[in-house]
Amino acid sequence: MFTRLMIKVTSIAIIMTSQTNTNFFRSLVSISNPCKFFADAFQFPASITRRSFYSSTSSHRLQGLNLKKNGRIYQQINYNLFPNFMIEAKCSSGIDTVHAKGFSTKFSNIGKVHNGQREVDIINSMLYRIRQCNNVPDSVKNTLLPFIVDGKLLGKVTKKTANKLVESSNKLPCSVFKISNQEISYDGDVIPLHLTLSEEAGDTCSLRTDSVMTVMSQLREEGVIDGWRDELLPLSEGFYDDPTLLVERAAAPFLGMMQYGVHINGIVREERDKNEDDSMTASSHFETKMWMARRSATKSKYPGMLDHIVAGGQPAGIGLMENVLKECMEEAGIPEDLTIAGIRSVGAISYEQYEPFKVHQSSHVNSREGDFGTIIDGLISRSVLFCYDLELPPDFEPAALDGEVESFFKWSVSEVMDSMKEDYHDPIKPNCYPVIIDYMLRSGDISPDSPGYLDILRELRGGYCG
């Protein structure tokens, strides 16, 4: 079980006694007189097999601690900057009592540790959710055609998708797409066949945007592309490159282009009821919860599913933080000053996903090749999601302003973890899970001692990240 204890210490020995089965524990320690403090004042019994020290004001491990095999810590640490810190340890039996300078006090249980079979199940559930997004089969990956313009790799498509784009553009007065069999070298590989733009498509971003838009608009009229957004995304080789052209968001998977977005973990720290144990009355304990949103039933994708409090694609022409501020206000009614006060950029995740193509109900295309020609077999989505943590006041209530969200509610970390199970009845939208799992790893909710931890870490950035 996770346990937490607030005690006042100076340079004294703290000894843990153990009584039950293998567990993790955490205790929060506050130094009554922050000063240069000898960390070797802490003594651990032989049953302690792992020790880590963290600042209680963040999830960062304190630097410079030199942990010895016998459990003693010998390095002098200046705790002026860290008057509060967290001890986390793994022991061969349970921890329920701390002895310090002649007195002892009980730990208070504040939650469950995810060890043993439960932790294995959670790791497997996390990997299942990540692989919902990272799921391009080798049989597909090895047959994809690169979409290359001006020597730049802009996307990846199946052969049938490429044929469909060429076929549709040939119906127009000026051809837009073509498949080239001219060998080119890219990143050390020789590419014998690739999709590209014709000379008639133009040689500027504006001309190419208009040309490609005519093809995509035709596919929209045929019902091949649905969920049109009237939102242009930049198509470039990398995030910081100038766009080669702009593409309607709904059409992006038809080019297998890189898409970028911002996803925000809405975090609330709610005060728990004070523990009845007298030793705990000096401290207040907080539980971390996450705001969730339920998508509108009218959304073209994932209608009615659970979602982040705020998430959105990164459109052309605005910066990431500008987009964060805009989306926070539009999707959840979060004022700009509140967002600025609580937002923190925490990294990015990436994935590549293959989705078998599903013909929209209003499509003129049937399940066989006919008057409308080649039927697309599947689409490739390639995404980088920039991750943000937004800590919100406990009394703040989000409000849907743009009609894309039906309701908001809070889930505990345990409830979010439960939703990752493969058979969970009401899961979160697939591409939200990698962002949430990344948060849980950063927050220490999953131990790096757990088998599968590094698999999760690696697969969270399984797609191209550039």
Tab-separated table of C-alpha atoms in Angstrom:
chain	number	residue	atom	x	y	z
A	1	MET	CA	0.000	0.000	0.000
A	2	PHE	CA	1.077	3.605	-0.450
A	3	THR	CA	1.380	5.324	2.890
A	4	ARG	CA	2.194	8.877	3.760
A	5	LEU	CA	3.368	10.403	7.021
A	6	MET	CA	4.137	13.982	8.002
A	7	ILE	CA	6.716	14.242	10.780
A	8	LYS	CA	9.120	16.888	11.995
A	9	VAL	CA	12.732	15.823	11.883
A	10	THR	CA	16.184	17.286	12.279
A	11	SER	CA	19.295	15.122	12.035
A	12	ILE	CA	17.838	11.971	13.533
A	13	ALA	CA	17.652	8.334	12.624
A	14	ILE	CA	14.454	7.002	11.108
A	15	ILE	CA	14.006	3.243	11.230
A	16	MET	CA	11.189	1.374	9.462
A	17	THR	CA	9.753	-1.772	10.995
A	18	SER	CA	8.037	-4.316	8.807
A	19	GLN	CA	5.252	-6.795	9.431
A	20	THR	CA	3.283	-7.842	6.323
A	21	ASN	CA	3.793	-8.804	2.670
A	22	THR	CA	5.933	-7.059	0.059
A	23	ASN	CA	4.771	-3.463	-0.337
A	24	PHE	CA	5.775	-0.012	-1.384
A	25	PHE	CA	5.466	2.892	0.990
A	26	ARG	CA	5.786	6.618	0.742
A	27	SER	CA	6.250	9.047	3.580
A	28	LEU	CA	6.279	12.823	3.363
A	29	VAL	CA	8.941	14.357	5.581
A	30	SER	CA	9.146	17.991	6.596
A	31	ILE	CA	12.331	19.402	8.091
A	32	SER	CA	11.431	21.760	10.922
A	33	ASN	CA	14.507	23.934	10.434
A	34	PRO	CA	15.641	23.778	6.795
A	35	CYS	CA	19.396	23.950	6.720
A	36	LYS	CA	22.305	21.858	5.524
A	37	PHE	CA	21.155	18.426	6.482
A	38	PHE	CA	23.070	15.162	6.605
A	39	ALA	CA	21.091	12.547	4.697
A	40	ASP	CA	23.002	9.816	6.498
A	41	ALA	CA	20.727	10.536	9.453
A	42	PHE	CA	18.290	8.158	7.796
A	43	GLN	CA	18.798	4.489	8.497
A	44	PHE	CA	16.915	1.699	6.734
A	45	PRO	CA	16.628	-1.937	7.796
A	46	ALA	CA	17.967	-4.700	5.554
A	47	SER	CA	14.452	-5.433	4.261
A	48	ILE	CA	14.501	-2.203	2.246
A	49	THR	CA	15.462	-3.091	-1.325
A	50	ARG	CA	14.882	0.239	-3.079
A	51	ARG	CA	15.034	3.795	-1.841
A	52	SER	CA	14.242	6.999	-3.698
A	53	PHE	CA	13.909	10.587	-2.501
A	54	TYR	CA	11.709	13.160	-4.235
A	55	SER	CA	10.736	16.750	-3.699
A	56	SER	CA	7.155	16.834	-2.426
A	57	THR	CA	6.483	19.944	-4.499
A	58	SER	CA	7.199	18.110	-7.740
A	59	SER	CA	7.727	14.595	-9.010
A	60	HIS	CA	11.442	15.154	-9.505
A	61	ARG	CA	13.949	12.915	-7.785
A	62	LEU	CA	16.348	14.905	-5.594
A	63	GLN	CA	19.784	14.950	-7.132
A	64	GLY	CA	23.021	13.963	-5.489
A	65	LEU	CA	21.815	11.272	-3.109
A	66	ASN	CA	24.264	8.406	-2.949
A	67	LEU	CA	22.413	5.315	-1.757
A	68	LYS	CA	24.641	2.592	-0.341
A	69	LYS	CA	23.916	-1.129	-0.255
A	70	ASN	CA	23.723	-1.202	3.502
A	71	GLY	CA	20.921	1.318	3.448
A	72	ARG	CA	22.849	4.320	4.771
A	73	ILE	CA	23.062	7.569	2.863
A	74	TYR	CA	26.325	9.454	3.221
A	75	GLN	CA	26.082	12.564	1.099
A	76	GLN	CA	25.408	16.001	2.567
A	77	ILE	CA	22.361	17.624	0.992
A	78	ASN	CA	21.307	21.253	1.218
A	79	TYR	CA	17.565	21.187	1.872
A	80	ASN	CA	17.089	24.945	1.892
A	81	LEU	CA	15.384	24.474	-1.470
A	82	PHE	CA	13.643	21.275	-0.402
A	83	PRO	CA	12.150	21.730	3.082
A	84	ASN	CA	9.703	18.980	2.217
A	85	PHE	CA	10.573	15.784	0.456
A	86	MET	CA	9.142	12.346	-0.222
A	87	ILE	CA	10.670	8.988	0.676
A	88	GLU	CA	9.614	6.078	-1.496
A	89	ALA	CA	10.870	2.579	-0.836
A	90	LYS	CA	10.213	-1.055	-1.578
A	91	CYS	CA	10.596	-3.569	1.207
A	92	SER	CA	10.298	-7.294	1.688
A	93	SER	CA	7.457	-6.801	4.131
A	94	GLY	CA	4.970	-4.124	5.067
A	95	ILE	CA	5.808	-0.841	6.782
A	96	ASP	CA	3.508	0.492	9.435
A	97	THR	CA	5.705	2.175	12.047
A	98	VAL	CA	8.487	4.752	11.988
A	99	HIS	CA	10.772	5.229	14.986
A	100	ALA	CA	12.425	8.636	15.162
A	101	LYS	CA	14.313	10.184	18.061
A	102	GLY	CA	12.643	8.214	20.773
A	103	PHE	CA	9.078	8.247	19.504
A	104	SER	CA	7.170	6.166	17.036
A	105	THR	CA	4.098	6.892	14.977
A	106	LYS	CA	1.881	4.894	12.667
A	107	PHE	CA	1.680	5.334	8.950
A	108	SER	CA	-1.707	6.205	7.544
A	109	ASN	CA	-2.887	4.305	4.475
A	110	ILE	CA	-3.992	6.662	1.743
A	111	GLY	CA	-4.337	4.357	-1.215
A	112	LYS	CA	-3.391	1.104	-2.830
A	113	VAL	CA	-0.069	0.245	-4.301
A	114	HIS	CA	-0.156	-1.411	-7.685
A	115	ASN	CA	2.135	-4.339	-7.067
A	116	GLY	CA	1.986	-8.023	-7.762
A	117	GLN	CA	-0.628	-9.180	-10.246
A	118	ARG	CA	-2.542	-5.904	-10.162
A	119	GLU	CA	0.480	-3.942	-11.324
A	120	VAL	CA	1.126	-6.508	-14.056
A	121	ASP	CA	-2.491	-6.093	-15.179
A	122	ILE	CA	-2.153	-2.303	-15.231
A	123	ILE	CA	1.043	-2.458	-17.290
A	124	ASN	CA	-0.662	-4.796	-19.773
A	125	SER	CA	-3.706	-2.515	-19.948
A	126	MET	CA	-1.488	0.484	-20.627
A	127	LEU	CA	0.325	-1.328	-23.411
A	128	TYR	CA	-3.016	-2.389	-24.904
A	129	ARG	CA	-4.207	1.227	-24.995
A	130	ILE	CA	-0.934	2.517	-26.450
A	131	ARG	CA	-1.013	-0.164	-29.160
A	132	GLN	CA	-4.498	0.919	-30.154
A	133	CYS	CA	-2.702	3.959	-31.577
A	134	ASN	CA	0.651	2.399	-32.494
A	135	ASN	CA	-0.662	-0.377	-34.676
A	136	VAL	CA	0.665	-0.418	-38.233
A	137	PRO	CA	1.044	-4.140	-39.104
A	138	ASP	CA	4.286	-5.147	-40.808
A	139	SER	CA	2.246	-6.463	-43.743
A	140	VAL	CA	0.982	-2.911	-44.287
A	141	LYS	CA	4.134	-1.037	-43.291
A	142	ASN	CA	6.276	-2.904	-45.818
A	143	THR	CA	3.994	-2.024	-48.727
A	144	LEU	CA	3.341	1.684	-48.080
A	145	LEU	CA	4.152	4.210	-50.777
A	146	PRO	CA	5.946	7.342	-49.591
A	147	PHE	CA	4.428	10.682	-50.577
A	148	ILE	CA	7.427	12.765	-51.654
A	149	VAL	CA	7.469	16.323	-52.984
A	150	ASP	CA	10.639	18.308	-53.737
A	151	GLY	CA	12.688	15.511	-52.208
A	152	LYS	CA	10.802	15.770	-48.891
A	153	LEU	CA	8.963	12.856	-47.341
A	154	LEU	CA	5.542	14.293	-46.525
A	155	GLY	CA	3.431	11.190	-45.930
A	156	LYS	CA	2.841	7.465	-46.313
A	157	VAL	CA	-0.133	5.862	-48.054
A	158	THR	CA	-1.296	2.443	-49.103
A	159	LYS	CA	-1.092	1.624	-52.805
A	160	LYS	CA	-4.872	1.670	-53.130
A	161	THR	CA	-5.067	5.100	-51.500
A	162	ALA	CA	-2.399	6.376	-53.901
A	163	ASN	CA	-4.305	4.917	-56.863
A	164	LYS	CA	-7.505	6.557	-55.643
A	165	LEU	CA	-5.851	9.984	-55.388
A	166	VAL	CA	-4.375	9.664	-58.893
A	167	GLU	CA	-7.651	8.365	-60.272
A	168	SER	CA	-9.604	11.265	-58.778
A	169	SER	CA	-7.125	13.904	-59.933
A	170	ASN	CA	-7.234	12.530	-63.494
A	171	LYS	CA	-10.910	13.468	-63.628
A	172	LEU	CA	-9.991	17.123	-63.200
A	173	PRO	CA	-8.901	19.527	-65.946
A	174	CYS	CA	-5.375	19.500	-64.511
A	175	SER	CA	-3.798	16.427	-62.984
A	176	VAL	CA	-2.690	16.821	-59.350
A	177	PHE	CA	-1.304	13.482	-58.121
A	178	LYS	CA	0.825	10.945	-59.922
A	179	ILE	CA	2.780	7.800	-59.062
A	180	SER	CA	6.414	8.082	-60.127
A	181	ASN	CA	8.622	5.078	-60.866
A	182	GLN	CA	11.734	7.235	-60.976
A	183	GLU	CA	14.143	5.935	-58.346
A	184	ILE	CA	15.132	8.454	-55.709
A	185	SER	CA	17.364	8.239	-52.664
A	186	TYR	CA	15.976	9.242	-49.296
A	187	ASP	CA	17.668	8.875	-45.907
A	188	GLY	CA	20.054	6.275	-47.304
A	189	ASP	CA	17.336	4.162	-48.935
A	190	VAL	CA	16.532	3.811	-52.622
A	191	ILE	CA	12.834	4.333	-53.249
A	192	PRO	CA	11.670	2.793	-56.552
A	193	LEU	CA	8.055	3.980	-56.467
A	194	HIS	CA	6.391	6.945	-54.760
A	195	LEU	CA	3.358	9.202	-54.815
A	196	THR	CA	4.041	12.820	-55.713
A	197	LEU	CA	2.433	15.967	-57.127
A	198	SER	CA	2.352	16.693	-60.826
A	199	GLU	CA	3.871	19.815	-62.358
A	200	GLU	CA	0.332	21.067	-63.038
A	201	ALA	CA	-0.282	21.161	-59.259
A	202	GLY	CA	2.017	24.188	-59.042
A	203	ASP	CA	5.277	24.979	-57.292
A	204	THR	CA	4.168	27.267	-54.446
A	205	CYS	CA	2.401	26.529	-51.172
A	206	SER	CA	-0.685	28.456	-52.277
A	207	LEU	CA	-0.996	26.789	-55.693
A	208	ARG	CA	-0.417	23.314	-54.298
A	209	THR	CA	-2.933	23.934	-51.522
A	210	ASP	CA	-5.606	24.871	-54.057
A	211	SER	CA	-4.783	21.943	-56.349
A	212	VAL	CA	-4.895	19.307	-53.617
A	213	MET	CA	-8.054	20.879	-52.220
A	214	THR	CA	-9.863	20.272	-55.540
A	215	VAL	CA	-9.113	16.533	-55.280
A	216	MET	CA	-10.116	16.303	-51.643
A	217	SER	CA	-13.298	18.272	-52.278
A	218	GLN	CA	-14.221	15.820	-55.026
A	219	LEU	CA	-13.644	12.897	-52.661
A	220	ARG	CA	-15.825	14.687	-50.147
A	221	GLU	CA	-18.625	15.021	-52.692
A	222	GLU	CA	-18.354	11.304	-53.424
A	223	GLY	CA	-18.680	10.585	-49.709
A	224	VAL	CA	-15.186	9.141	-49.457
A	225	ILE	CA	-14.083	11.881	-47.027
A	226	ASP	CA	-16.462	12.772	-44.227
A	227	GLY	CA	-16.254	14.951	-41.123
A	228	TRP	CA	-15.064	17.988	-43.082
A	229	ARG	CA	-13.738	20.609	-40.643
A	230	ASP	CA	-12.828	23.672	-42.744
A	231	GLU	CA	-9.568	23.659	-40.790
A	232	LEU	CA	-6.241	23.721	-42.593
A	233	LEU	CA	-3.228	21.802	-41.299
A	234	PRO	CA	0.348	22.486	-42.420
A	235	LEU	CA	1.919	19.684	-44.465
A	236	SER	CA	5.679	19.683	-44.019
A	237	GLU	CA	8.540	17.275	-43.482
A	238	GLY	CA	8.970	18.380	-39.875
A	239	PHE	CA	7.116	20.488	-37.332
A	240	TYR	CA	9.497	23.460	-37.594
A	241	ASP	CA	9.696	23.443	-41.406
A	242	ASP	CA	7.749	25.762	-43.683
A	243	PRO	CA	4.688	23.999	-45.106
A	244	THR	CA	4.799	22.632	-48.624
A	245	LEU	CA	1.025	23.054	-48.738
A	246	LEU	CA	-1.993	23.224	-46.422
A	247	VAL	CA	-4.471	20.356	-46.143
A	248	GLU	CA	-8.032	20.126	-44.856
A	249	ARG	CA	-7.910	18.327	-41.524
A	250	ALA	CA	-10.412	15.633	-42.527
A	251	ALA	CA	-8.268	14.795	-45.560
A	252	ALA	CA	-4.973	14.481	-43.652
A	253	PRO	CA	-5.083	10.651	-43.260
A	254	PHE	CA	-5.542	10.296	-47.019
A	255	LEU	CA	-1.991	11.612	-47.388
A	256	GLY	CA	-0.577	9.848	-44.337
A	257	MET	CA	0.845	13.217	-43.279
A	258	MET	CA	2.189	14.225	-39.890
A	259	GLN	CA	-0.504	15.772	-37.749
A	260	TYR	CA	0.226	17.754	-34.605
A	261	GLY	CA	-1.989	18.553	-31.685
A	262	VAL	CA	-2.139	19.720	-28.079
A	263	HIS	CA	-3.582	17.525	-25.312
A	264	ILE	CA	-4.078	18.832	-21.802
A	265	ASN	CA	-4.298	16.879	-18.558
A	266	GLY	CA	-6.648	18.896	-16.354
A	267	ILE	CA	-5.371	18.244	-12.828
A	268	VAL	CA	-7.096	19.031	-9.534
A	269	ARG	CA	-5.679	18.355	-6.088
A	270	GLU	CA	-8.547	17.908	-3.672
A	271	GLU	CA	-8.096	17.859	0.083
A	272	ARG	CA	-8.903	14.585	1.746
A	273	ASP	CA	-10.721	14.222	5.031
A	274	LYS	CA	-8.239	14.628	7.848
A	275	ASN	CA	-7.019	11.363	9.236
A	276	GLU	CA	-8.266	10.423	12.646
A	277	ASP	CA	-4.742	9.476	13.723
A	278	ASP	CA	-3.415	12.200	16.033
A	279	SER	CA	-0.034	12.015	14.375
A	280	MET	CA	-1.569	13.139	11.105
A	281	THR	CA	-3.578	16.150	12.256
A	282	ALA	CA	-0.726	18.550	11.539
A	283	SER	CA	-0.912	17.958	7.801
A	284	SER	CA	-3.498	18.101	5.065
A	285	HIS	CA	-3.550	15.383	2.474
A	286	PHE	CA	-4.562	15.810	-1.121
A	287	GLU	CA	-5.814	13.437	-3.797
A	288	THR	CA	-5.041	14.026	-7.451
A	289	LYS	CA	-8.006	13.915	-9.806
A	290	MET	CA	-8.277	14.486	-13.529
A	291	TRP	CA	-11.000	16.361	-15.360
A	292	MET	CA	-12.629	14.326	-18.120
A	293	ALA	CA	-14.976	15.460	-20.886
A	294	ARG	CA	-17.707	13.567	-22.685
A	295	ARG	CA	-17.703	14.359	-26.383
A	296	SER	CA	-20.841	15.531	-28.087
A	297	ALA	CA	-22.946	12.822	-29.696
A	298	THR	CA	-22.852	14.850	-32.930
A	299	LYS	CA	-19.058	14.672	-33.357
A	300	SER	CA	-17.988	13.000	-36.603
A	301	LYS	CA	-15.316	10.977	-34.806
A	302	TYR	CA	-15.727	9.113	-31.523
A	303	PRO	CA	-19.150	10.619	-30.725
A	304	GLY	CA	-20.106	10.376	-27.056
A	305	MET	CA	-16.721	9.025	-25.953
A	306	LEU	CA	-14.687	10.325	-23.029
A	307	ASP	CA	-11.913	12.779	-23.790
A	308	HIS	CA	-9.372	15.116	-22.244
A	309	ILE	CA	-10.761	18.295	-20.702
A	310	VAL	CA	-9.085	20.094	-23.635
A	311	ALA	CA	-7.494	18.714	-26.793
A	312	GLY	CA	-7.191	19.973	-30.323
A	313	GLY	CA	-5.303	19.782	-33.583
A	314	GLN	CA	-2.517	22.268	-34.274
A	315	PRO	CA	-3.740	24.415	-37.168
A	316	ALA	CA	-1.595	26.426	-39.537
A	317	GLY	CA	-0.618	29.953	-38.614
A	318	ILE	CA	-0.621	29.916	-34.801
A	319	GLY	CA	1.841	28.838	-32.124
A	320	LEU	CA	1.365	26.012	-29.653
A	321	MET	CA	0.655	28.155	-26.580
A	322	GLU	CA	-1.692	30.369	-28.579
A	323	ASN	CA	-3.568	27.216	-29.555
A	324	VAL	CA	-3.614	25.997	-25.936
A	325	LEU	CA	-5.143	29.263	-24.731
A	326	LYS	CA	-7.688	29.247	-27.556
A	327	GLU	CA	-8.746	25.636	-27.033
A	328	CYS	CA	-8.979	26.020	-23.245
A	329	MET	CA	-11.424	28.875	-23.610
A	330	GLU	CA	-13.444	27.374	-26.479
A	331	GLU	CA	-13.733	23.810	-25.204
A	332	ALA	CA	-13.875	24.254	-21.425
A	333	GLY	CA	-14.417	27.936	-20.694
A	334	ILE	CA	-11.064	28.255	-18.922
A	335	PRO	CA	-10.068	31.942	-18.731
A	336	GLU	CA	-6.710	32.869	-20.174
A	337	ASP	CA	-5.270	34.045	-16.841
A	338	LEU	CA	-6.222	30.744	-15.186
A	339	THR	CA	-4.611	28.774	-18.010
A	340	ILE	CA	-1.406	30.811	-17.890
A	341	ALA	CA	-1.190	30.409	-14.119
A	342	GLY	CA	-1.564	26.619	-14.156
A	343	ILE	CA	-0.216	25.362	-17.484
A	344	ARG	CA	3.042	23.447	-17.863
A	345	SER	CA	4.532	21.987	-21.038
A	346	VAL	CA	5.678	18.431	-20.253
A	347	GLY	CA	6.790	16.873	-23.537
A	348	ALA	CA	5.199	14.990	-26.419
A	349	ILE	CA	4.086	11.526	-27.507
A	350	SER	CA	3.972	10.125	-31.046
A	351	TYR	CA	2.297	7.259	-32.852
A	352	GLU	CA	1.489	5.787	-36.270
A	353	GLN	CA	-1.871	4.134	-36.745
A	354	TYR	CA	-3.409	2.066	-39.516
A	355	GLU	CA	-7.189	2.206	-39.777
A	356	PRO	CA	-9.098	0.032	-42.238
A	357	PHE	CA	-11.160	2.354	-44.383
A	358	LYS	CA	-14.844	2.524	-43.583
A	359	VAL	CA	-17.123	3.957	-46.213
A	360	HIS	CA	-19.383	6.647	-44.776
A	361	GLN	CA	-23.100	5.854	-44.805
A	362	SER	CA	-23.809	8.746	-47.136
A	363	SER	CA	-21.094	7.655	-49.575
A	364	HIS	CA	-21.920	6.942	-53.185
A	365	VAL	CA	-19.227	4.258	-53.110
A	366	ASN	CA	-20.224	0.655	-52.550
A	367	SER	CA	-18.047	-2.161	-51.281
A	368	ARG	CA	-16.813	-3.131	-54.745
A	369	GLU	CA	-14.858	-1.337	-57.383
A	370	GLY	CA	-17.335	0.125	-59.810
A	371	ASP	CA	-18.297	3.483	-61.236
A	372	PHE	CA	-16.308	5.267	-58.559
A	373	GLY	CA	-13.173	3.236	-59.190
A	374	THR	CA	-10.630	2.067	-56.673
A	375	ILE	CA	-11.791	1.451	-53.122
A	376	ILE	CA	-9.346	2.562	-50.431
A	377	ASP	CA	-8.262	-0.244	-48.115
A	378	GLY	CA	-6.894	1.722	-45.179
A	379	LEU	CA	-5.486	5.035	-43.987
A	380	ILE	CA	-2.345	5.939	-42.072
A	381	SER	CA	-2.509	8.475	-39.219
A	382	ARG	CA	0.856	9.837	-38.060
A	383	SER	CA	0.690	12.109	-35.049
A	384	VAL	CA	2.735	14.027	-32.528
A	385	LEU	CA	0.765	15.280	-29.532
A	386	PHE	CA	2.303	17.998	-27.393
A	387	CYS	CA	1.428	17.275	-23.766
A	388	TYR	CA	0.512	19.818	-21.116
A	389	ASP	CA	-0.457	19.590	-17.456
A	390	LEU	CA	-2.940	22.220	-16.313
A	391	GLU	CA	-3.481	22.465	-12.564
A	392	LEU	CA	-6.883	23.957	-11.859
A	393	PRO	CA	-8.339	25.285	-8.581
A	394	PRO	CA	-10.607	22.805	-6.744
A	395	ASP	CA	-13.566	25.186	-7.034
A	396	PHE	CA	-13.274	25.708	-10.811
A	397	GLU	CA	-15.981	24.141	-12.975
A	398	PRO	CA	-15.320	23.861	-16.738
A	399	ALA	CA	-18.096	24.822	-19.131
A	400	ALA	CA	-18.588	23.706	-22.743
A	401	LEU	CA	-18.768	26.781	-24.975
A	402	ASP	CA	-18.333	25.444	-28.517
A	403	GLY	CA	-20.845	22.576	-28.453
A	404	GLU	CA	-18.180	19.872	-28.802
A	405	VAL	CA	-18.569	18.604	-25.216
A	406	GLU	CA	-21.688	17.350	-23.462
A	407	SER	CA	-20.399	17.328	-19.883
A	408	PHE	CA	-17.360	17.361	-17.595
A	409	PHE	CA	-16.549	15.300	-14.526
A	410	LYS	CA	-13.568	14.296	-12.390
A	411	TRP	CA	-11.950	10.892	-12.094
A	412	SER	CA	-9.406	9.705	-9.567
A	413	VAL	CA	-6.146	8.208	-10.820
A	414	SER	CA	-7.465	4.778	-9.853
A	415	GLU	CA	-10.618	5.288	-11.929
A	416	VAL	CA	-8.566	6.401	-14.929
A	417	MET	CA	-6.424	3.275	-14.577
A	418	ASP	CA	-9.501	1.054	-14.400
A	419	SER	CA	-10.746	2.545	-17.682
A	420	MET	CA	-7.647	1.237	-19.462
A	421	LYS	CA	-8.822	-2.368	-19.175
A	422	GLU	CA	-9.558	-3.918	-22.552
A	423	ASP	CA	-13.130	-4.794	-21.568
A	424	TYR	CA	-13.945	-1.482	-19.852
A	425	HIS	CA	-17.475	-0.406	-20.765
A	426	ASP	CA	-16.843	3.335	-21.228
A	427	PRO	CA	-13.239	3.969	-22.325
A	428	ILE	CA	-11.534	7.241	-23.167
A	429	LYS	CA	-10.841	8.219	-26.791
A	430	PRO	CA	-7.844	6.130	-27.916
A	431	ASN	CA	-5.266	8.857	-28.533
A	432	CYS	CA	-5.865	10.375	-25.083
A	433	TYR	CA	-4.533	7.314	-23.299
A	434	PRO	CA	-0.855	7.707	-24.317
A	435	VAL	CA	-0.904	11.286	-22.986
A	436	ILE	CA	-2.512	10.167	-19.716
A	437	ILE	CA	-0.130	7.217	-19.360
A	438	ASP	CA	2.806	9.589	-19.896
A	439	TYR	CA	1.440	11.702	-17.020
A	440	MET	CA	1.164	8.654	-14.765
A	441	LEU	CA	4.766	7.670	-15.445
A	442	ARG	CA	5.945	11.190	-14.681
A	443	SER	CA	3.876	11.246	-11.487
A	444	GLY	CA	5.305	7.973	-10.212
A	445	ASP	CA	2.008	6.089	-10.302
A	446	ILE	CA	3.804	3.175	-11.943
A	447	SER	CA	7.090	1.962	-10.529
A	448	PRO	CA	10.067	1.648	-12.906
A	449	ASP	CA	10.752	-1.682	-11.166
A	450	SER	CA	7.631	-3.068	-12.824
A	451	PRO	CA	8.295	-5.355	-15.816
A	452	GLY	CA	6.982	-3.621	-18.922
A	453	TYR	CA	7.734	-0.089	-17.684
A	454	LEU	CA	10.414	0.484	-20.331
A	455	ASP	CA	8.147	-0.985	-23.023
A	456	ILE	CA	5.590	1.672	-22.142
A	457	LEU	CA	8.220	4.410	-22.145
A	458	ARG	CA	9.501	3.356	-25.581
A	459	GLU	CA	6.099	2.845	-27.204
A	460	LEU	CA	4.767	6.226	-26.066
A	461	ARG	CA	7.023	7.652	-28.771
A	462	GLY	CA	6.647	4.850	-31.278
A	463	GLY	CA	5.934	7.122	-34.216
A	464	TYR	CA	8.127	9.596	-36.055
A	465	CYS	CA	8.764	12.594	-33.820
A	466	GLY	CA	9.959	15.441	-35.959
